[in-house]
Short mmCIF file of C-alpha atoms and ligand atoms in Angstrom, two decimals:
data_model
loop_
_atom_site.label_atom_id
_atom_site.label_comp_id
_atom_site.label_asym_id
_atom_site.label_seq_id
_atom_site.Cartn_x
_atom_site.Cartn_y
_atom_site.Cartn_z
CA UNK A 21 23.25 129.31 140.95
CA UNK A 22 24.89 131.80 137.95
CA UNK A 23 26.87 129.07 137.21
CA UNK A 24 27.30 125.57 137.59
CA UNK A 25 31.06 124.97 139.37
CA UNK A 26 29.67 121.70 141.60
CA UNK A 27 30.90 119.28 139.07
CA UNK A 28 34.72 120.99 140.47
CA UNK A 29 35.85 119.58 143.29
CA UNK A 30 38.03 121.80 145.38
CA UNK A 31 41.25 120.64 145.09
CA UNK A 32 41.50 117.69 142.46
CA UNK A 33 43.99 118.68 139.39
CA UNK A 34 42.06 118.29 136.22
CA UNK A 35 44.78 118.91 133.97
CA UNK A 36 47.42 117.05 135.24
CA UNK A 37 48.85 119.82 137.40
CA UNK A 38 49.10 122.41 134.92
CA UNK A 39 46.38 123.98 136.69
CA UNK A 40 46.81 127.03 139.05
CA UNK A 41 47.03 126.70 142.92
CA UNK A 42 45.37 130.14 144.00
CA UNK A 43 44.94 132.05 147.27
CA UNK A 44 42.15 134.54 147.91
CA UNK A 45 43.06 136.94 150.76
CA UNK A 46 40.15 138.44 152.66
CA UNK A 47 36.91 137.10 154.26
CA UNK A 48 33.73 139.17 152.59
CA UNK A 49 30.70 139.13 150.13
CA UNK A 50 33.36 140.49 147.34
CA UNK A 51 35.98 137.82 148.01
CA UNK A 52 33.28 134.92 147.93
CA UNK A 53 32.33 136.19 144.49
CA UNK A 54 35.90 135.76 143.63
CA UNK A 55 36.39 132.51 145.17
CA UNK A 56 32.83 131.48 143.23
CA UNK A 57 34.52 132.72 139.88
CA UNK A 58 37.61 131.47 140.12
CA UNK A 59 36.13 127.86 141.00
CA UNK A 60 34.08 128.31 138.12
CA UNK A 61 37.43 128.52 135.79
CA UNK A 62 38.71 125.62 134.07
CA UNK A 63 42.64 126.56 134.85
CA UNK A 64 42.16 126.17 138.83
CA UNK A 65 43.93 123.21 140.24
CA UNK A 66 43.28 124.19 143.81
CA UNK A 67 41.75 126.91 145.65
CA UNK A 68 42.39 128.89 149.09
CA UNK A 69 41.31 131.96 151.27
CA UNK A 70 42.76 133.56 154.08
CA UNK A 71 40.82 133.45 156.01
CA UNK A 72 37.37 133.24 153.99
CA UNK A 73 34.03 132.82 155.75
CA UNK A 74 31.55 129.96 155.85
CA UNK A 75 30.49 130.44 152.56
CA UNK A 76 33.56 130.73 151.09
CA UNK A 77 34.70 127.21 152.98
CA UNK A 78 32.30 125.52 150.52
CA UNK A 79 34.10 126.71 147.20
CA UNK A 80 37.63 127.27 148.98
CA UNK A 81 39.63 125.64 151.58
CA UNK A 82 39.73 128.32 154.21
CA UNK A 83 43.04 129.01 155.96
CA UNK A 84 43.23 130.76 159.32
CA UNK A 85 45.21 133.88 158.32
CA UNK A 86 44.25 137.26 158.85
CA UNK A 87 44.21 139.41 155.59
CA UNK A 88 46.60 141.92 156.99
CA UNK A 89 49.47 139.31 158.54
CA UNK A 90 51.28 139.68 155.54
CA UNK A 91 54.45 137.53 156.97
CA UNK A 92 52.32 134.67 157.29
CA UNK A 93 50.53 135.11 153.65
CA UNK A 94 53.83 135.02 152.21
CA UNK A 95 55.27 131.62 153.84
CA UNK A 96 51.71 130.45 152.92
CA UNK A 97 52.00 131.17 149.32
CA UNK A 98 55.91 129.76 149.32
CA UNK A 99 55.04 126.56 151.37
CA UNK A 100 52.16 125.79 149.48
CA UNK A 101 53.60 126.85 145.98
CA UNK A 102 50.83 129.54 145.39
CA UNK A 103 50.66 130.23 141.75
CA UNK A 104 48.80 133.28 142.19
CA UNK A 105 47.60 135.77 145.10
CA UNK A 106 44.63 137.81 144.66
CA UNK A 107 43.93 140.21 147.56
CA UNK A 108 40.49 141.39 148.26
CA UNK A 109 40.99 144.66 150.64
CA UNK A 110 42.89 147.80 150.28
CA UNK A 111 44.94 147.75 153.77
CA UNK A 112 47.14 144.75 152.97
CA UNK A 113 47.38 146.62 149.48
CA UNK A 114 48.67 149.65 150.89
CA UNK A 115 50.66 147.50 153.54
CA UNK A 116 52.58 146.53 150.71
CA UNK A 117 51.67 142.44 150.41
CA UNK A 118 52.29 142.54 146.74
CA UNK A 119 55.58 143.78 147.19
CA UNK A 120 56.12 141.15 149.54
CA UNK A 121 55.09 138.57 147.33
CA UNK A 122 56.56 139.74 144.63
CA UNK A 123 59.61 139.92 146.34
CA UNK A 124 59.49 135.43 146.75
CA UNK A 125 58.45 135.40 142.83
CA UNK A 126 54.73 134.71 143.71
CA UNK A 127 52.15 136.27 141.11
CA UNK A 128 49.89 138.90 142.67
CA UNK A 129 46.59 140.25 141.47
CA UNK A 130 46.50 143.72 142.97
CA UNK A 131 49.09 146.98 143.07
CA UNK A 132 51.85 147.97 145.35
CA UNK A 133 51.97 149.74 148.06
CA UNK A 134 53.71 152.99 146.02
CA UNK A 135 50.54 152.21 143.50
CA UNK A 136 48.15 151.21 146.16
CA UNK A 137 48.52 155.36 147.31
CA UNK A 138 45.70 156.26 144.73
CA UNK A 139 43.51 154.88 147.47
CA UNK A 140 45.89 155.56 150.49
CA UNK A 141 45.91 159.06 149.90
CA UNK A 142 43.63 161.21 148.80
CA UNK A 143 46.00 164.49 148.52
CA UNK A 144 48.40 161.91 146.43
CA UNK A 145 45.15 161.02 144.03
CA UNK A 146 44.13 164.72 143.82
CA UNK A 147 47.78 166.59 142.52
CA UNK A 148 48.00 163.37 139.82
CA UNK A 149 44.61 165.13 138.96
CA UNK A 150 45.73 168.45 138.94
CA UNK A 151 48.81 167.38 137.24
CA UNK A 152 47.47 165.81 134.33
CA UNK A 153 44.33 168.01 133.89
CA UNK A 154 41.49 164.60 134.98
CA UNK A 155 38.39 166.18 135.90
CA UNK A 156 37.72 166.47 139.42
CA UNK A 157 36.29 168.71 142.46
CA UNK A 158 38.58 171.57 142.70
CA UNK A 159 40.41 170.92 146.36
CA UNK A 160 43.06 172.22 148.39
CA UNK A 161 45.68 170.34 150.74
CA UNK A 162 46.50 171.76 154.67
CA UNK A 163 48.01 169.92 157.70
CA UNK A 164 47.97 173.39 159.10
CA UNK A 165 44.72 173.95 161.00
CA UNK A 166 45.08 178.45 161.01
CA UNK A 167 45.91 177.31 156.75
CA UNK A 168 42.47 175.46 156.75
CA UNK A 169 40.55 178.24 158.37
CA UNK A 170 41.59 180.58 155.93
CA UNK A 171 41.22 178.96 152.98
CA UNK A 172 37.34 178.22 154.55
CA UNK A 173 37.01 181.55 155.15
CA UNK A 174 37.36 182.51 151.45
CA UNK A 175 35.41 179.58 149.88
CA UNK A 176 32.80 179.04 152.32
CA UNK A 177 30.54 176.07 152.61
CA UNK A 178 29.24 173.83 151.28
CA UNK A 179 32.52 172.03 150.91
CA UNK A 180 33.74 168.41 151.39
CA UNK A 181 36.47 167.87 154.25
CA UNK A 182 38.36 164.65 153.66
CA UNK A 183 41.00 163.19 155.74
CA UNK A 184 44.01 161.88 153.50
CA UNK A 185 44.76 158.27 154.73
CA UNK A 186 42.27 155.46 154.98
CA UNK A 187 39.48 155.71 157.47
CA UNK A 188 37.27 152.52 156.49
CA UNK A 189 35.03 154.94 154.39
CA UNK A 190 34.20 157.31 157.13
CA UNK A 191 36.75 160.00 156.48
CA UNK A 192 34.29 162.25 154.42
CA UNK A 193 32.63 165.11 155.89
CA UNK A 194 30.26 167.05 153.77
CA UNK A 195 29.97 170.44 155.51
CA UNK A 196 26.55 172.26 154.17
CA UNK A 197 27.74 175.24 156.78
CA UNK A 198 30.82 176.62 157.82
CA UNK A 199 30.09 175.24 161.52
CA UNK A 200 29.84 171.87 160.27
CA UNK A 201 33.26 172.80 157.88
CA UNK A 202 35.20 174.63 160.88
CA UNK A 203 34.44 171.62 163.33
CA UNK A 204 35.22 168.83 161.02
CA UNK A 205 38.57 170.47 160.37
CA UNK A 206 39.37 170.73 164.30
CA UNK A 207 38.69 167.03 164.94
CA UNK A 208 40.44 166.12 162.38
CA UNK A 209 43.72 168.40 162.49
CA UNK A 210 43.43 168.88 165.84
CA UNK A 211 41.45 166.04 167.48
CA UNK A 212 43.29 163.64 165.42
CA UNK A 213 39.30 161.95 164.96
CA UNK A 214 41.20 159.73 162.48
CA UNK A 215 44.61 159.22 163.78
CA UNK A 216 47.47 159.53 161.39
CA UNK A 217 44.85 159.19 158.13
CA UNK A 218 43.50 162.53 159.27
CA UNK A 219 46.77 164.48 160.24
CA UNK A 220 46.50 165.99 156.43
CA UNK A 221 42.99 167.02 155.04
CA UNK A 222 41.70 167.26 151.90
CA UNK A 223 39.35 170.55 151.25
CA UNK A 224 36.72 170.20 147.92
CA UNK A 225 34.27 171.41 145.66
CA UNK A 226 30.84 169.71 146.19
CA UNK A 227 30.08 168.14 143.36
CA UNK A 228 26.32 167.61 141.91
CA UNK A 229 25.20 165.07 139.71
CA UNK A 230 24.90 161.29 139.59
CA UNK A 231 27.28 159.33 141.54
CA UNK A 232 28.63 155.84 139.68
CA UNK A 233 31.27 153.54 139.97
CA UNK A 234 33.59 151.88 136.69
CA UNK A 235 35.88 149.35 137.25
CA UNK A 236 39.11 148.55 134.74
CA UNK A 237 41.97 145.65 135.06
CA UNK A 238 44.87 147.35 134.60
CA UNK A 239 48.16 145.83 133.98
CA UNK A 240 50.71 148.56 134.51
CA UNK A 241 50.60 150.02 130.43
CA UNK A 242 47.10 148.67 129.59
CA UNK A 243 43.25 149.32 130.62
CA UNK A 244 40.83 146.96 130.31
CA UNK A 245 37.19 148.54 130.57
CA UNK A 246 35.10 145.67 133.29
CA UNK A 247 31.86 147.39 133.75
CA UNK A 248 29.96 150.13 135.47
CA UNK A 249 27.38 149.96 138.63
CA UNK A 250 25.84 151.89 141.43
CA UNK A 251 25.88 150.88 145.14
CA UNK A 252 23.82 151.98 147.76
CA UNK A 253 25.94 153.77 151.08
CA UNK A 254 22.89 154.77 153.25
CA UNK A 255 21.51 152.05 155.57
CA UNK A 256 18.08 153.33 155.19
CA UNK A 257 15.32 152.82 152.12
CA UNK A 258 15.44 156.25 149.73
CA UNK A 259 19.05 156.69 150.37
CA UNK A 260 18.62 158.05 154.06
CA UNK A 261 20.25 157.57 157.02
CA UNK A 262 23.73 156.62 158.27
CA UNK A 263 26.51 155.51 155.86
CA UNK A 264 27.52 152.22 155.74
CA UNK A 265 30.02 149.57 153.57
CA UNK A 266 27.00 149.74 150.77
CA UNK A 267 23.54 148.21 151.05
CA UNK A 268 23.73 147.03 147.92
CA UNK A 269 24.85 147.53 144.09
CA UNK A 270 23.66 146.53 140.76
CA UNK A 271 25.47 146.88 137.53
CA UNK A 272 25.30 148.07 134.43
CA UNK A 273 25.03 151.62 135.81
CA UNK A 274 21.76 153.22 133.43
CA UNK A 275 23.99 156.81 133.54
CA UNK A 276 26.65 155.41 132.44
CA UNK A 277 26.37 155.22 128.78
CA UNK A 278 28.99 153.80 126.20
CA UNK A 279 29.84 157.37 125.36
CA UNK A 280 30.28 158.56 129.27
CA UNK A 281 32.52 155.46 129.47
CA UNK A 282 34.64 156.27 126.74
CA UNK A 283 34.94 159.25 128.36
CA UNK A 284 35.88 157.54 131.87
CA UNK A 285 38.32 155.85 129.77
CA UNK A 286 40.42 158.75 128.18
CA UNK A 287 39.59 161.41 129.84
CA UNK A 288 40.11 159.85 134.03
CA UNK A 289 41.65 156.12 134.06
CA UNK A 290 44.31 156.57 130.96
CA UNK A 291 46.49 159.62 132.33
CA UNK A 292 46.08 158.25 135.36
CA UNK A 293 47.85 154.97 134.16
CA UNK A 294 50.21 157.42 132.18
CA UNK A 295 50.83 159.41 135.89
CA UNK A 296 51.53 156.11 137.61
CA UNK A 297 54.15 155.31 135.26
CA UNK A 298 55.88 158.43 134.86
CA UNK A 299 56.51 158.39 138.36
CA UNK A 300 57.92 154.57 138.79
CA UNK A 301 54.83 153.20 139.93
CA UNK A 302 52.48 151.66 137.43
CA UNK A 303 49.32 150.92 138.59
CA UNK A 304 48.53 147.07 137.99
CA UNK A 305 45.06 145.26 139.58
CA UNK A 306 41.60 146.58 139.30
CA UNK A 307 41.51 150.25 139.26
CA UNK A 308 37.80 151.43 140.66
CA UNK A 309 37.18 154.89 139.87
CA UNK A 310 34.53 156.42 142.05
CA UNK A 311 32.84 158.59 139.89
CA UNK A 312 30.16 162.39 139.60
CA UNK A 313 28.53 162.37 136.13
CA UNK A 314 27.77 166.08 136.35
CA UNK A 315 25.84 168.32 133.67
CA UNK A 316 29.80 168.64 132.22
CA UNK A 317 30.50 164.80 132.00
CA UNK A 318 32.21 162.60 134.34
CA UNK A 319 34.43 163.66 137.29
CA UNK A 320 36.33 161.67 139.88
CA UNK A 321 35.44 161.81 143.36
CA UNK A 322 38.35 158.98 144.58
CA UNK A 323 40.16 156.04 143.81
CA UNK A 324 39.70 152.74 145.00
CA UNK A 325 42.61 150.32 144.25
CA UNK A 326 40.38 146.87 144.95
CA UNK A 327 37.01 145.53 143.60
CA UNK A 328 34.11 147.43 145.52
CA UNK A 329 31.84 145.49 148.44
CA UNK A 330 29.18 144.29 147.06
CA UNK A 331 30.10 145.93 143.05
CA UNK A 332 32.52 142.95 142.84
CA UNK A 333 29.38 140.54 143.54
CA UNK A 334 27.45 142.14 140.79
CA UNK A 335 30.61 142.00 138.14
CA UNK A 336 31.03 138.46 138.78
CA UNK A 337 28.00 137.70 138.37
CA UNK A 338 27.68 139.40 135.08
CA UNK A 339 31.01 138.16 133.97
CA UNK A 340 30.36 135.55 131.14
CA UNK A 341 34.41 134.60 130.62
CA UNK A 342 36.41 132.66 132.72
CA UNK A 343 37.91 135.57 135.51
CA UNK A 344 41.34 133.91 136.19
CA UNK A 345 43.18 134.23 132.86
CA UNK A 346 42.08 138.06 133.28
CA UNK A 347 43.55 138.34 136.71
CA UNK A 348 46.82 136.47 135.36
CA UNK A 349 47.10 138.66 132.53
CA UNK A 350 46.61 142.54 134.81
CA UNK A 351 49.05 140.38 137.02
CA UNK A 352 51.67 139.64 134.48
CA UNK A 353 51.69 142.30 132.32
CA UNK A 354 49.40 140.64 129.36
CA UNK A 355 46.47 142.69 128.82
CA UNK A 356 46.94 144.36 125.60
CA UNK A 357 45.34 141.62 123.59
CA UNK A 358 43.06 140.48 126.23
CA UNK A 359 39.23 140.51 125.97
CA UNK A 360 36.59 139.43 128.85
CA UNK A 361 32.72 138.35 127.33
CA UNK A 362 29.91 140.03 129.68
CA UNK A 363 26.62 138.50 129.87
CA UNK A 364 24.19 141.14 128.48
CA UNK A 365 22.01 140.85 131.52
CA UNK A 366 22.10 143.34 134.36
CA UNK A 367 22.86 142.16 137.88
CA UNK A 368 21.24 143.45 141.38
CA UNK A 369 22.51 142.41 144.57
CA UNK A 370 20.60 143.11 148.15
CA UNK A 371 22.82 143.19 151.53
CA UNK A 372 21.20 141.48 154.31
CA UNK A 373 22.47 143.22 157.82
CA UNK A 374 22.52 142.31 161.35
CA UNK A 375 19.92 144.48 162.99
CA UNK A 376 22.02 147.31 164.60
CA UNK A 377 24.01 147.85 161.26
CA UNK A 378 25.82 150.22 160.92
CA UNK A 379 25.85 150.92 165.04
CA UNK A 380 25.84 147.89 167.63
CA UNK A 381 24.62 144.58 166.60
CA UNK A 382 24.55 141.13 168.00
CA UNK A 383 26.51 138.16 166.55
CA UNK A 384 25.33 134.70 166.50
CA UNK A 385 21.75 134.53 164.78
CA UNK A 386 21.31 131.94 163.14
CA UNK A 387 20.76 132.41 159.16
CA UNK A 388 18.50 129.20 157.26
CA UNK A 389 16.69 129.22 154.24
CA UNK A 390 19.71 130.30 151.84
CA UNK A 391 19.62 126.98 149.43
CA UNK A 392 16.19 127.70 148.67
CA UNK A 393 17.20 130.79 147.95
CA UNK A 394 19.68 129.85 145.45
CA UNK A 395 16.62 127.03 144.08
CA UNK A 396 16.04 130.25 142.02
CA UNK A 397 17.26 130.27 138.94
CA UNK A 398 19.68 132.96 138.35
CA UNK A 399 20.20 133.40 141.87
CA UNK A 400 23.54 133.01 144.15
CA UNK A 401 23.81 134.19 147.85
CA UNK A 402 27.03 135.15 148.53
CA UNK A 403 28.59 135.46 152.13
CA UNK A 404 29.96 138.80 153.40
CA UNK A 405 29.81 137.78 157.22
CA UNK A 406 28.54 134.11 158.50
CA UNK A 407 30.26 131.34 160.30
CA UNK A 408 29.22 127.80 161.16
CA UNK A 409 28.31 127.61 164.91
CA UNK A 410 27.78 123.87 166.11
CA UNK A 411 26.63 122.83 162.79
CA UNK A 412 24.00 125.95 161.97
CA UNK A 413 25.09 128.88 159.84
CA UNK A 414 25.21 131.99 162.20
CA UNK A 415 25.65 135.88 161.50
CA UNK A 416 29.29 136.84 162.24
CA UNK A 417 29.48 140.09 161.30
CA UNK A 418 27.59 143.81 160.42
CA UNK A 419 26.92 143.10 156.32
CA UNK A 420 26.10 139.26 156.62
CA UNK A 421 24.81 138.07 153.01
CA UNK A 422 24.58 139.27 149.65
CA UNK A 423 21.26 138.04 147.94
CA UNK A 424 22.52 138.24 143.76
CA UNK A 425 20.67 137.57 141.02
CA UNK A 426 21.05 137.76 137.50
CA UNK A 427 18.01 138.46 134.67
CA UNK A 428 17.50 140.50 131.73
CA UNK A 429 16.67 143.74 132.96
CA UNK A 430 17.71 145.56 136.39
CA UNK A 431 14.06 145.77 137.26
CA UNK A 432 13.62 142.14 137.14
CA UNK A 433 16.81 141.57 138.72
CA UNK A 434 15.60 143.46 141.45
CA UNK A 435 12.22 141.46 141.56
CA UNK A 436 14.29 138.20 141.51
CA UNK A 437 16.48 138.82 144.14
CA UNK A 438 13.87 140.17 146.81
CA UNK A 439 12.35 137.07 145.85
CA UNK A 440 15.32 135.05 147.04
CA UNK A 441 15.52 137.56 149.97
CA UNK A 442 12.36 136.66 150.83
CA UNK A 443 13.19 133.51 151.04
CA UNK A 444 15.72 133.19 153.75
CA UNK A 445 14.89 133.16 157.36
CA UNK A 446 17.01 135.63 159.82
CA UNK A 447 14.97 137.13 162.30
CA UNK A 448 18.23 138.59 163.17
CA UNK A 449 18.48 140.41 159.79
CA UNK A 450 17.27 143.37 157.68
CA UNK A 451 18.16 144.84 154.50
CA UNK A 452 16.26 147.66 152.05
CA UNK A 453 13.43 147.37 149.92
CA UNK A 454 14.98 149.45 147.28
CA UNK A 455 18.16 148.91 146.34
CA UNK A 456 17.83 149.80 142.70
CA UNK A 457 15.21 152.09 142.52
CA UNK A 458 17.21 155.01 140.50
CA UNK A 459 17.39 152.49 137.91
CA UNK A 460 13.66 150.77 137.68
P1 AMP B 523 34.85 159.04 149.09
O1 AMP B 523 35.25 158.23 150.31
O2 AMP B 523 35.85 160.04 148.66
O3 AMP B 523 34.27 158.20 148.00
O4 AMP B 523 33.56 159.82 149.56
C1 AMP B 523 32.46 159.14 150.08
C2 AMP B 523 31.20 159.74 149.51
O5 AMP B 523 31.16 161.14 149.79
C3 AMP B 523 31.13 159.66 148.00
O6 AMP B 523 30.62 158.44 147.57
C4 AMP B 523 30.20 160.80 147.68
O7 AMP B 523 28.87 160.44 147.93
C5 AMP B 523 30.59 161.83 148.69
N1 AMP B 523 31.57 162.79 148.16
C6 AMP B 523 32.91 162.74 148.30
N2 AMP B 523 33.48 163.79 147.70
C7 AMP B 523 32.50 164.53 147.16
C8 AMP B 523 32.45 165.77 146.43
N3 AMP B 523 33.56 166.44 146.13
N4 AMP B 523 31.24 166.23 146.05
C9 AMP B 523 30.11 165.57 146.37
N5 AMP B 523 30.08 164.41 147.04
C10 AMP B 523 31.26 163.89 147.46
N1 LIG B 524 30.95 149.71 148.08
C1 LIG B 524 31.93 150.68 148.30
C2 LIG B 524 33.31 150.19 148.42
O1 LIG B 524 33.60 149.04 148.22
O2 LIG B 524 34.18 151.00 148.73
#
């Protein structure tokens, strides 16, 4: 283990009940980090998820409520007297839970559903852009398909079609001709291939460089810089093959020197804090900035309004101060004299898969092996998709665990976690070999 949070119990007050009584919402790898770091903190009283996963059930009592029932969340949180709500996953963001809650008094990690649009919409993200001069791919917005085809017509691939709404990271098509361009805009403005998130498009510049992500808490005025790191979308070893939710991630990101971050800082995440505000939205949560560093410095490629899955598993485990009076503070408006302590080791985690991932895969393998695992030192395996199956620990879901580990250098990072990888036995499983390897 990272830490040591087995001398906590669950749900005994240590301080007399001026402790906080917390609820996680969401049920993968990045909200078991959560739940790991928040047990870890000396201000939790008590500690729920809805609805959390086996591994979560052994830091958290789980609750079975789905992540996106937000009427149910919010007579949890009243009923219970739910000091603060942090939500994992961008739909209940957008859905507007936080507005809910906020709407009963409850605290809320995470932004509204007028804030949560930086993710929800990808047209709304790019005009802030535009607006405010942040660097970005230079784009263009149509619902009208005959609009499109023109504007093709005059650019010409390559080019980057994007439906606006959210399509579980599978609305981006990067056209290399104009065949691929001209057919990705009928499916989605005609075909409707992604529903209502594809009835408007995005059209954009394809950008070259590094890809990296940076992560801030943001409390509506303020920006607190977390950390940078790199994930890994491609199921297959050397970056190929089908996307996926990432393979894995490892922070810090080598590209992403103090200077580039500065740069993050002023020239991308502050006016878009200053945009949010002007227009009666502030942005409050974590802001994740998906991120080009081209040959001209950094440029944003989209908004997330959530920790990333699996980045979140390789912050936490970084993280050196206690994560909950952070959260409080984004939450509540406190950030301005805030600070967080980072360990100055790098992190590297390694998603194990059911075979099949990202296509068809079976459910029900069973997973051992994952305490000796953690017997490493520096080690913690978090769950993204398991549940407990008469008394054995089975695969329920595509990304299953999240092998972490923590040591002075990515490189060795990498070494220690394949170690702990190597350690667990799921026939049922696979991951990569690599994750990493830009880095070592
Ligand atoms: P997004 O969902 O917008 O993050 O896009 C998913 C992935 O598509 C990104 O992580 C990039 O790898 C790629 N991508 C998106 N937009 C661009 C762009 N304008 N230029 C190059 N690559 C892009
Ligand atoms: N790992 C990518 C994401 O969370 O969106």
């Amino acid at each position: 283990m990272l830490q040591d949070p087995s001398n906590r119990a669950k749900d005994v007050p240590e301080f007399g009940g001026i402790g906080m009584r917390i609820l996680v919402i969401g049920s993968g790898g990045r909200e078991h980090a959560l739940c790991w770091a928040l047990l870890a903190s000396s201000l939790t009283d008590a500690l729920y998820c809805a609805p959390g996963n086996a591994g979560i059930a052994q830091d958290a009592d789980c609750v079975p409520i789905r992540a996106d029932d937000i009427p149910a969340i919010r007579a949890f949180a009243r009923d219970n007297a739910i000091d603060l709500v942090v939500v994992g996953p961008e739909a209940p963001l957008c859905a507007g839970l936080v507005d809910a809650l906020n709407e009963d008094g409850t605290l809320a990690f995470g932004p509204t559903a007028a804030a949560a649009r930086l993710e929800g919409s990808k047209g709304f993200t790019k005009d802030i852009c535009a607006r405010y001069g942040i660097p970005t791919a230079a784009y263009a917005r149509f619902s009208d398909l005959g609009a499109a085809r023109a504007e093709l017509a005059r650019t010409g691939a390559p080019v980057v079609i994007k439906a606006d709404g959210l399509a579980a990271g599978k609305g981006v098509i990067m056209a290399e001709t104009n065949d691929q361009a001209e057919a990705a805009l009928r499916d989605m403005l005609e075909g409707a291939s992604f529903g209502a998130a594809g009835a408007e498009v995005v059209m954009e510049e394809w950008l070259h460089g590094e890809e990296a992500s940076f992560f801030a808490l943001v409390d509506g005025d303020t920006a607190l810089p977390l950390a940078s790191a790199q994930d890994h979308k491609r199921v297959g070893d050397g970056d190929t093959g089908p996307n996926t939710g990432g393979m894995g991630a490892y922070s810090p990101a080598p590209i992403v020197t103090g200077a580039v971050a500065g740069r993050i800082m002023d020239e991308i995440i502050e006016p878009t804090l200053r945009a949010m505000k002007d227009m009666g939205c502030p942005y409050s949560g974590v802001l994740y900035a998906g991120l080009m560093i081209t040959d001209s410095g950094p440029k944003l490629i989209e908004y997330n309004v959530r920790f990333g899955d699996p980045e979140c598993q390789v912050l936490m485990a970084r993280l050196k101060s206690d994560l909950l009076p952070g959260l409080i503070a984004a939450a509540d408006g406190g950030l301005r004299h805030f600070d967080l302590r980072w360990h100055d080791d790098a992190a590297l985690t390694v998603v194990m898969a059911a075979r099949g991932y990202p296509g068809s895969y079976a459910s029900g393998t069973e997973i051992r092996g994952i305490e000796k695992a953690e017997g490493i030192d520096g080690v913690t395996v978090f769950h993204a998709g398991t549940a407990m199956q008469d008394g054995r620990l089975v695969a329920a879901g595509g990304r299953v665990l999240n092998v972490t580990a923590r040591a002075p250098t990515i490189r060795e990072a990498q070494a220690k976690a394949y170690r702990a990888v190597d350690c667990i036995d799921w026939p049922g499983g696979f991951c990569r070999r690599d994750i990493g390897f830009r880095a070592v």
